Amino acid sequence: MFLNTMLNYTSRKFLLGFAAFVGAGALLWFAGFYFSPDARQERAALRYIQNLEEQYKNDTYGGATAEETLSLFIAALEAGDIELASKYFLPDEREEIKNDLEKEFNVKSNFDYLIAGLKKLKQTGEIKDNKAFFIIIGPDDIVANQVVFTKNQNNVWKITDL
């Protein structure tokens, strides 16, 4: 009521137009910021991290011991189940490992050699900082291959390096 008595029709029209102009400018600024390439990239990175955290939280593939995980991994490979075999690795490495295993699977001699090598692995010493190391000693007493296992937040052992 006070505004109606203090402002005439032209003044009210001007103030409404000015408010609309400021509102439209703020909306355009926000839209430009929200849809900018940097903001899009930041939101995509945040979604990726949240998705990865969720995968880690729900990751239950693996054994209660590193040896059990190794046995499960070898059994999956022998069954030709590359998808299952890749689940014994950390979630952020699975796709790359799956692709590598599929390449090996397509060359039968390489795949058989991989499985035979995995069966020769022997655990080295104690488990430290939730890490276990398995190695193959070559004929010249030098480490020919090493596989590293880590216990995840769900207390299952995952292959972290093959």
mmCIF file with all atom_site columns, C-alpha atoms in Angstrom:
data_model
loop_
_atom_site.group_PDB
_atom_site.id
_atom_site.type_symbol
_atom_site.label_atom_id
_atom_site.label_alt_id
_atom_site.label_comp_id
_atom_site.label_asym_id
_atom_site.label_entity_id
_atom_site.label_seq_id
_atom_site.pdbx_PDB_ins_code
_atom_site.Cartn_x
_atom_site.Cartn_y
_atom_site.Cartn_z
_atom_site.occupancy
_atom_site.B_iso_or_equiv
_atom_site.pdbx_formal_charge
_atom_site.auth_seq_id
_atom_site.auth_comp_id
_atom_site.auth_asym_id
_atom_site.auth_atom_id
_atom_site.pdbx_PDB_model_num
ATOM 1   C CA . MET A 1 1   ? 0.000  0.000   0.000   1.00 0.00 ? 1   MET A CA 1
ATOM 2   C CA . PHE A 1 2   ? 2.818  2.341   0.911   1.00 0.00 ? 2   PHE A CA 1
ATOM 3   C CA . LEU A 1 3   ? 4.519  1.685   -2.460  1.00 0.00 ? 3   LEU A CA 1
ATOM 4   C CA . ASN A 1 4   ? 1.312  2.369   -4.314  1.00 0.00 ? 4   ASN A CA 1
ATOM 5   C CA . THR A 1 5   ? 0.920  5.772   -2.726  1.00 0.00 ? 5   THR A CA 1
ATOM 6   C CA . MET A 1 6   ? 4.592  6.752   -3.004  1.00 0.00 ? 6   MET A CA 1
ATOM 7   C CA . LEU A 1 7   ? 5.244  5.619   -6.557  1.00 0.00 ? 7   LEU A CA 1
ATOM 8   C CA . ASN A 1 8   ? 3.321  6.534   -9.607  1.00 0.00 ? 8   ASN A CA 1
ATOM 9   C CA . TYR A 1 9   ? 2.597  4.129   -12.456 1.00 0.00 ? 9   TYR A CA 1
ATOM 10  C CA . THR A 1 10  ? 5.729  5.070   -14.442 1.00 0.00 ? 10  THR A CA 1
ATOM 11  C CA . SER A 1 11  ? 8.046  4.600   -11.460 1.00 0.00 ? 11  SER A CA 1
ATOM 12  C CA . ARG A 1 12  ? 6.587  1.198   -10.640 1.00 0.00 ? 12  ARG A CA 1
ATOM 13  C CA . LYS A 1 13  ? 6.955  0.158   -14.261 1.00 0.00 ? 13  LYS A CA 1
ATOM 14  C CA . PHE A 1 14  ? 10.584 1.282   -14.252 1.00 0.00 ? 14  PHE A CA 1
ATOM 15  C CA . LEU A 1 15  ? 11.363 -0.596  -11.001 1.00 0.00 ? 15  LEU A CA 1
ATOM 16  C CA . LEU A 1 16  ? 9.729  -3.788  -12.283 1.00 0.00 ? 16  LEU A CA 1
ATOM 17  C CA . GLY A 1 17  ? 11.657 -3.524  -15.540 1.00 0.00 ? 17  GLY A CA 1
ATOM 18  C CA . PHE A 1 18  ? 14.895 -2.927  -13.694 1.00 0.00 ? 18  PHE A CA 1
ATOM 19  C CA . ALA A 1 19  ? 14.266 -5.925  -11.394 1.00 0.00 ? 19  ALA A CA 1
ATOM 20  C CA . ALA A 1 20  ? 13.470 -8.098  -14.431 1.00 0.00 ? 20  ALA A CA 1
ATOM 21  C CA . PHE A 1 21  ? 16.655 -6.917  -16.143 1.00 0.00 ? 21  PHE A CA 1
ATOM 22  C CA . VAL A 1 22  ? 18.791 -7.715  -13.059 1.00 0.00 ? 22  VAL A CA 1
ATOM 23  C CA . GLY A 1 23  ? 17.054 -11.096 -12.641 1.00 0.00 ? 23  GLY A CA 1
ATOM 24  C CA . ALA A 1 24  ? 17.633 -12.010 -16.290 1.00 0.00 ? 24  ALA A CA 1
ATOM 25  C CA . GLY A 1 25  ? 21.294 -10.984 -15.989 1.00 0.00 ? 25  GLY A CA 1
ATOM 26  C CA . ALA A 1 26  ? 21.745 -13.126 -12.874 1.00 0.00 ? 26  ALA A CA 1
ATOM 27  C CA . LEU A 1 27  ? 20.041 -16.061 -14.597 1.00 0.00 ? 27  LEU A CA 1
ATOM 28  C CA . LEU A 1 28  ? 22.286 -15.714 -17.653 1.00 0.00 ? 28  LEU A CA 1
ATOM 29  C CA . TRP A 1 29  ? 25.393 -15.484 -15.435 1.00 0.00 ? 29  TRP A CA 1
ATOM 30  C CA . PHE A 1 30  ? 24.368 -18.621 -13.519 1.00 0.00 ? 30  PHE A CA 1
ATOM 31  C CA . ALA A 1 31  ? 23.552 -20.517 -16.737 1.00 0.00 ? 31  ALA A CA 1
ATOM 32  C CA . GLY A 1 32  ? 26.910 -19.514 -18.227 1.00 0.00 ? 32  GLY A CA 1
ATOM 33  C CA . PHE A 1 33  ? 28.703 -20.689 -15.116 1.00 0.00 ? 33  PHE A CA 1
ATOM 34  C CA . TYR A 1 34  ? 26.689 -23.910 -14.753 1.00 0.00 ? 34  TYR A CA 1
ATOM 35  C CA . PHE A 1 35  ? 27.066 -24.975 -18.388 1.00 0.00 ? 35  PHE A CA 1
ATOM 36  C CA . SER A 1 36  ? 30.692 -23.905 -18.796 1.00 0.00 ? 36  SER A CA 1
ATOM 37  C CA . PRO A 1 37  ? 33.146 -26.639 -19.884 1.00 0.00 ? 37  PRO A CA 1
ATOM 38  C CA . ASP A 1 38  ? 35.041 -26.338 -16.584 1.00 0.00 ? 38  ASP A CA 1
ATOM 39  C CA . ALA A 1 39  ? 31.883 -26.771 -14.504 1.00 0.00 ? 39  ALA A CA 1
ATOM 40  C CA . ARG A 1 40  ? 30.749 -29.712 -16.628 1.00 0.00 ? 40  ARG A CA 1
ATOM 41  C CA . GLN A 1 41  ? 34.151 -31.356 -16.279 1.00 0.00 ? 41  GLN A CA 1
ATOM 42  C CA . GLU A 1 42  ? 34.131 -30.808 -12.515 1.00 0.00 ? 42  GLU A CA 1
ATOM 43  C CA . ARG A 1 43  ? 30.653 -32.366 -12.181 1.00 0.00 ? 43  ARG A CA 1
ATOM 44  C CA . ALA A 1 44  ? 31.710 -35.341 -14.339 1.00 0.00 ? 44  ALA A CA 1
ATOM 45  C CA . ALA A 1 45  ? 34.819 -35.869 -12.184 1.00 0.00 ? 45  ALA A CA 1
ATOM 46  C CA . LEU A 1 46  ? 32.718 -35.701 -9.025  1.00 0.00 ? 46  LEU A CA 1
ATOM 47  C CA . ARG A 1 47  ? 30.255 -38.269 -10.435 1.00 0.00 ? 47  ARG A CA 1
ATOM 48  C CA . TYR A 1 48  ? 33.172 -40.537 -11.391 1.00 0.00 ? 48  TYR A CA 1
ATOM 49  C CA . ILE A 1 49  ? 34.658 -40.340 -7.886  1.00 0.00 ? 49  ILE A CA 1
ATOM 50  C CA . GLN A 1 50  ? 31.282 -40.959 -6.233  1.00 0.00 ? 50  GLN A CA 1
ATOM 51  C CA . ASN A 1 51  ? 30.678 -43.942 -8.523  1.00 0.00 ? 51  ASN A CA 1
ATOM 52  C CA . LEU A 1 52  ? 34.142 -45.332 -7.777  1.00 0.00 ? 52  LEU A CA 1
ATOM 53  C CA . GLU A 1 53  ? 33.639 -44.894 -4.018  1.00 0.00 ? 53  GLU A CA 1
ATOM 54  C CA . GLU A 1 54  ? 30.347 -46.779 -4.326  1.00 0.00 ? 54  GLU A CA 1
ATOM 55  C CA . GLN A 1 55  ? 32.056 -49.580 -6.265  1.00 0.00 ? 55  GLN A CA 1
ATOM 56  C CA . TYR A 1 56  ? 34.760 -49.875 -3.597  1.00 0.00 ? 56  TYR A CA 1
ATOM 57  C CA . LYS A 1 57  ? 32.144 -49.903 -0.834  1.00 0.00 ? 57  LYS A CA 1
ATOM 58  C CA . ASN A 1 58  ? 30.133 -52.678 -2.523  1.00 0.00 ? 58  ASN A CA 1
ATOM 59  C CA . ASP A 1 59  ? 33.124 -54.734 -3.703  1.00 0.00 ? 59  ASP A CA 1
ATOM 60  C CA . THR A 1 60  ? 32.927 -58.187 -2.112  1.00 0.00 ? 60  THR A CA 1
ATOM 61  C CA . TYR A 1 61  ? 34.743 -60.280 -4.732  1.00 0.00 ? 61  TYR A CA 1
ATOM 62  C CA . GLY A 1 62  ? 37.801 -61.918 -3.257  1.00 0.00 ? 62  GLY A CA 1
ATOM 63  C CA . GLY A 1 63  ? 38.812 -64.277 -0.516  1.00 0.00 ? 63  GLY A CA 1
ATOM 64  C CA . ALA A 1 64  ? 39.354 -64.027 3.203   1.00 0.00 ? 64  ALA A CA 1
ATOM 65  C CA . THR A 1 65  ? 43.062 -64.571 2.484   1.00 0.00 ? 65  THR A CA 1
ATOM 66  C CA . ALA A 1 66  ? 45.317 -63.588 -0.388  1.00 0.00 ? 66  ALA A CA 1
ATOM 67  C CA . GLU A 1 67  ? 45.802 -67.281 -1.179  1.00 0.00 ? 67  GLU A CA 1
ATOM 68  C CA . GLU A 1 68  ? 42.050 -67.764 -1.472  1.00 0.00 ? 68  GLU A CA 1
ATOM 69  C CA . THR A 1 69  ? 41.752 -64.809 -3.850  1.00 0.00 ? 69  THR A CA 1
ATOM 70  C CA . LEU A 1 70  ? 44.559 -66.240 -5.964  1.00 0.00 ? 70  LEU A CA 1
ATOM 71  C CA . SER A 1 71  ? 42.778 -69.616 -6.095  1.00 0.00 ? 71  SER A CA 1
ATOM 72  C CA . LEU A 1 72  ? 39.474 -67.966 -7.038  1.00 0.00 ? 72  LEU A CA 1
ATOM 73  C CA . PHE A 1 73  ? 41.222 -65.935 -9.736  1.00 0.00 ? 73  PHE A CA 1
ATOM 74  C CA . ILE A 1 74  ? 42.922 -69.018 -11.218 1.00 0.00 ? 74  ILE A CA 1
ATOM 75  C CA . ALA A 1 75  ? 39.643 -70.987 -11.121 1.00 0.00 ? 75  ALA A CA 1
ATOM 76  C CA . ALA A 1 76  ? 37.847 -68.180 -12.980 1.00 0.00 ? 76  ALA A CA 1
ATOM 77  C CA . LEU A 1 77  ? 40.603 -68.097 -15.618 1.00 0.00 ? 77  LEU A CA 1
ATOM 78  C CA . GLU A 1 78  ? 40.522 -71.881 -16.032 1.00 0.00 ? 78  GLU A CA 1
ATOM 79  C CA . ALA A 1 79  ? 36.743 -71.674 -16.522 1.00 0.00 ? 79  ALA A CA 1
ATOM 80  C CA . GLY A 1 80  ? 37.306 -68.972 -19.164 1.00 0.00 ? 80  GLY A CA 1
ATOM 81  C CA . ASP A 1 81  ? 35.243 -66.470 -17.120 1.00 0.00 ? 81  ASP A CA 1
ATOM 82  C CA . ILE A 1 82  ? 37.184 -63.281 -17.808 1.00 0.00 ? 82  ILE A CA 1
ATOM 83  C CA . GLU A 1 83  ? 34.419 -61.116 -16.330 1.00 0.00 ? 83  GLU A CA 1
ATOM 84  C CA . LEU A 1 84  ? 34.626 -62.927 -12.979 1.00 0.00 ? 84  LEU A CA 1
ATOM 85  C CA . ALA A 1 85  ? 38.430 -63.022 -13.051 1.00 0.00 ? 85  ALA A CA 1
ATOM 86  C CA . SER A 1 86  ? 38.553 -59.223 -13.507 1.00 0.00 ? 86  SER A CA 1
ATOM 87  C CA . LYS A 1 87  ? 36.415 -58.738 -10.378 1.00 0.00 ? 87  LYS A CA 1
ATOM 88  C CA . TYR A 1 88  ? 39.317 -59.912 -8.208  1.00 0.00 ? 88  TYR A CA 1
ATOM 89  C CA . PHE A 1 89  ? 41.084 -56.636 -9.055  1.00 0.00 ? 89  PHE A CA 1
ATOM 90  C CA . LEU A 1 90  ? 40.395 -53.161 -7.686  1.00 0.00 ? 90  LEU A CA 1
ATOM 91  C CA . PRO A 1 91  ? 37.350 -51.505 -9.293  1.00 0.00 ? 91  PRO A CA 1
ATOM 92  C CA . ASP A 1 92  ? 39.271 -48.706 -11.002 1.00 0.00 ? 92  ASP A CA 1
ATOM 93  C CA . GLU A 1 93  ? 41.547 -51.212 -12.751 1.00 0.00 ? 93  GLU A CA 1
ATOM 94  C CA . ARG A 1 94  ? 38.964 -53.797 -13.801 1.00 0.00 ? 94  ARG A CA 1
ATOM 95  C CA . GLU A 1 95  ? 38.199 -52.613 -17.298 1.00 0.00 ? 95  GLU A CA 1
ATOM 96  C CA . GLU A 1 96  ? 41.870 -52.440 -18.297 1.00 0.00 ? 96  GLU A CA 1
ATOM 97  C CA . ILE A 1 97  ? 42.600 -55.835 -16.710 1.00 0.00 ? 97  ILE A CA 1
ATOM 98  C CA . LYS A 1 98  ? 39.551 -57.358 -18.396 1.00 0.00 ? 98  LYS A CA 1
ATOM 99  C CA . ASN A 1 99  ? 40.765 -56.112 -21.797 1.00 0.00 ? 99  ASN A CA 1
ATOM 100 C CA . ASP A 1 100 ? 44.273 -57.469 -21.152 1.00 0.00 ? 100 ASP A CA 1
ATOM 101 C CA . LEU A 1 101 ? 42.920 -60.867 -20.057 1.00 0.00 ? 101 LEU A CA 1
ATOM 102 C CA . GLU A 1 102 ? 40.662 -61.068 -23.121 1.00 0.00 ? 102 GLU A CA 1
ATOM 103 C CA . LYS A 1 103 ? 43.684 -60.462 -25.360 1.00 0.00 ? 103 LYS A CA 1
ATOM 104 C CA . GLU A 1 104 ? 45.576 -63.244 -23.578 1.00 0.00 ? 104 GLU A CA 1
ATOM 105 C CA . PHE A 1 105 ? 42.519 -65.515 -23.739 1.00 0.00 ? 105 PHE A CA 1
ATOM 106 C CA . ASN A 1 106 ? 42.409 -65.126 -27.517 1.00 0.00 ? 106 ASN A CA 1
ATOM 107 C CA . VAL A 1 107 ? 45.923 -66.572 -27.768 1.00 0.00 ? 107 VAL A CA 1
ATOM 108 C CA . LYS A 1 108 ? 45.524 -70.007 -26.159 1.00 0.00 ? 108 LYS A CA 1
ATOM 109 C CA . SER A 1 109 ? 49.239 -70.622 -25.581 1.00 0.00 ? 109 SER A CA 1
ATOM 110 C CA . ASN A 1 110 ? 49.636 -67.257 -23.806 1.00 0.00 ? 110 ASN A CA 1
ATOM 111 C CA . PHE A 1 111 ? 46.600 -67.913 -21.640 1.00 0.00 ? 111 PHE A CA 1
ATOM 112 C CA . ASP A 1 112 ? 47.767 -71.387 -20.655 1.00 0.00 ? 112 ASP A CA 1
ATOM 113 C CA . TYR A 1 113 ? 51.209 -69.964 -19.864 1.00 0.00 ? 113 TYR A CA 1
ATOM 114 C CA . LEU A 1 114 ? 49.605 -67.285 -17.668 1.00 0.00 ? 114 LEU A CA 1
ATOM 115 C CA . ILE A 1 115 ? 47.621 -69.855 -15.686 1.00 0.00 ? 115 ILE A CA 1
ATOM 116 C CA . ALA A 1 116 ? 50.648 -72.148 -15.300 1.00 0.00 ? 116 ALA A CA 1
ATOM 117 C CA . GLY A 1 117 ? 52.699 -69.211 -14.026 1.00 0.00 ? 117 GLY A CA 1
ATOM 118 C CA . LEU A 1 118 ? 50.022 -68.182 -11.535 1.00 0.00 ? 118 LEU A CA 1
ATOM 119 C CA . LYS A 1 119 ? 49.977 -71.708 -10.121 1.00 0.00 ? 119 LYS A CA 1
ATOM 120 C CA . LYS A 1 120 ? 53.719 -71.435 -9.390  1.00 0.00 ? 120 LYS A CA 1
ATOM 121 C CA . LEU A 1 121 ? 53.374 -68.305 -7.258  1.00 0.00 ? 121 LEU A CA 1
ATOM 122 C CA . LYS A 1 122 ? 54.592 -68.560 -3.668  1.00 0.00 ? 122 LYS A CA 1
ATOM 123 C CA . GLN A 1 123 ? 53.863 -66.084 -0.907  1.00 0.00 ? 123 GLN A CA 1
ATOM 124 C CA . THR A 1 124 ? 56.841 -64.178 0.426   1.00 0.00 ? 124 THR A CA 1
ATOM 125 C CA . GLY A 1 125 ? 57.145 -63.581 4.141   1.00 0.00 ? 125 GLY A CA 1
ATOM 126 C CA . GLU A 1 126 ? 54.664 -61.813 6.332   1.00 0.00 ? 126 GLU A CA 1
ATOM 127 C CA . ILE A 1 127 ? 51.715 -59.674 5.420   1.00 0.00 ? 127 ILE A CA 1
ATOM 128 C CA . LYS A 1 128 ? 52.538 -56.011 6.078   1.00 0.00 ? 128 LYS A CA 1
ATOM 129 C CA . ASP A 1 129 ? 50.114 -53.088 5.954   1.00 0.00 ? 129 ASP A CA 1
ATOM 130 C CA . ASN A 1 130 ? 47.398 -55.369 4.543   1.00 0.00 ? 130 ASN A CA 1
ATOM 131 C CA . LYS A 1 131 ? 49.624 -56.254 1.580   1.00 0.00 ? 131 LYS A CA 1
ATOM 132 C CA . ALA A 1 132 ? 50.725 -59.718 0.548   1.00 0.00 ? 132 ALA A CA 1
ATOM 133 C CA . PHE A 1 133 ? 53.360 -60.484 -2.076  1.00 0.00 ? 133 PHE A CA 1
ATOM 134 C CA . PHE A 1 134 ? 53.587 -63.611 -4.198  1.00 0.00 ? 134 PHE A CA 1
ATOM 135 C CA . ILE A 1 135 ? 56.578 -64.266 -6.434  1.00 0.00 ? 135 ILE A CA 1
ATOM 136 C CA . ILE A 1 136 ? 58.010 -66.732 -8.905  1.00 0.00 ? 136 ILE A CA 1
ATOM 137 C CA . ILE A 1 137 ? 61.755 -67.258 -8.702  1.00 0.00 ? 137 ILE A CA 1
ATOM 138 C CA . GLY A 1 138 ? 63.344 -67.909 -12.073 1.00 0.00 ? 138 GLY A CA 1
ATOM 139 C CA . PRO A 1 139 ? 66.075 -70.474 -12.790 1.00 0.00 ? 139 PRO A CA 1
ATOM 140 C CA . ASP A 1 140 ? 68.746 -67.840 -12.121 1.00 0.00 ? 140 ASP A CA 1
ATOM 141 C CA . ASP A 1 141 ? 67.336 -67.163 -8.608  1.00 0.00 ? 141 ASP A CA 1
ATOM 142 C CA . ILE A 1 142 ? 65.951 -63.800 -9.688  1.00 0.00 ? 142 ILE A CA 1
ATOM 143 C CA . VAL A 1 143 ? 62.304 -62.840 -9.207  1.00 0.00 ? 143 VAL A CA 1
ATOM 144 C CA . ALA A 1 144 ? 60.660 -63.625 -12.533 1.00 0.00 ? 144 ALA A CA 1
ATOM 145 C CA . ASN A 1 145 ? 57.187 -62.406 -11.619 1.00 0.00 ? 145 ASN A CA 1
ATOM 146 C CA . GLN A 1 146 ? 55.416 -60.758 -8.698  1.00 0.00 ? 146 GLN A CA 1
ATOM 147 C CA . VAL A 1 147 ? 51.752 -60.414 -7.794  1.00 0.00 ? 147 VAL A CA 1
ATOM 148 C CA . VAL A 1 148 ? 50.620 -58.026 -5.058  1.00 0.00 ? 148 VAL A CA 1
ATOM 149 C CA . PHE A 1 149 ? 47.416 -58.391 -3.038  1.00 0.00 ? 149 PHE A CA 1
ATOM 150 C CA . THR A 1 150 ? 45.776 -55.804 -0.775  1.00 0.00 ? 150 THR A CA 1
ATOM 151 C CA . LYS A 1 151 ? 42.942 -56.194 1.710   1.00 0.00 ? 151 LYS A CA 1
ATOM 152 C CA . ASN A 1 152 ? 40.090 -53.807 0.915   1.00 0.00 ? 152 ASN A CA 1
ATOM 153 C CA . GLN A 1 153 ? 37.673 -52.033 3.255   1.00 0.00 ? 153 GLN A CA 1
ATOM 154 C CA . ASN A 1 154 ? 35.357 -55.078 3.156   1.00 0.00 ? 154 ASN A CA 1
ATOM 155 C CA . ASN A 1 155 ? 38.199 -57.321 4.415   1.00 0.00 ? 155 ASN A CA 1
ATOM 156 C CA . VAL A 1 156 ? 38.536 -59.229 1.155   1.00 0.00 ? 156 VAL A CA 1
ATOM 157 C CA . TRP A 1 157 ? 41.820 -59.562 -0.675  1.00 0.00 ? 157 TRP A CA 1
ATOM 158 C CA . LYS A 1 158 ? 42.159 -57.943 -4.097  1.00 0.00 ? 158 LYS A CA 1
ATOM 159 C CA . ILE A 1 159 ? 44.888 -58.275 -6.709  1.00 0.00 ? 159 ILE A CA 1
ATOM 160 C CA . THR A 1 160 ? 46.520 -54.871 -7.043  1.00 0.00 ? 160 THR A CA 1
ATOM 161 C CA . ASP A 1 161 ? 49.446 -55.683 -9.291  1.00 0.00 ? 161 ASP A CA 1
ATOM 162 C CA . LEU A 1 162 ? 49.908 -58.577 -11.695 1.00 0.00 ? 162 LEU A CA 1
#
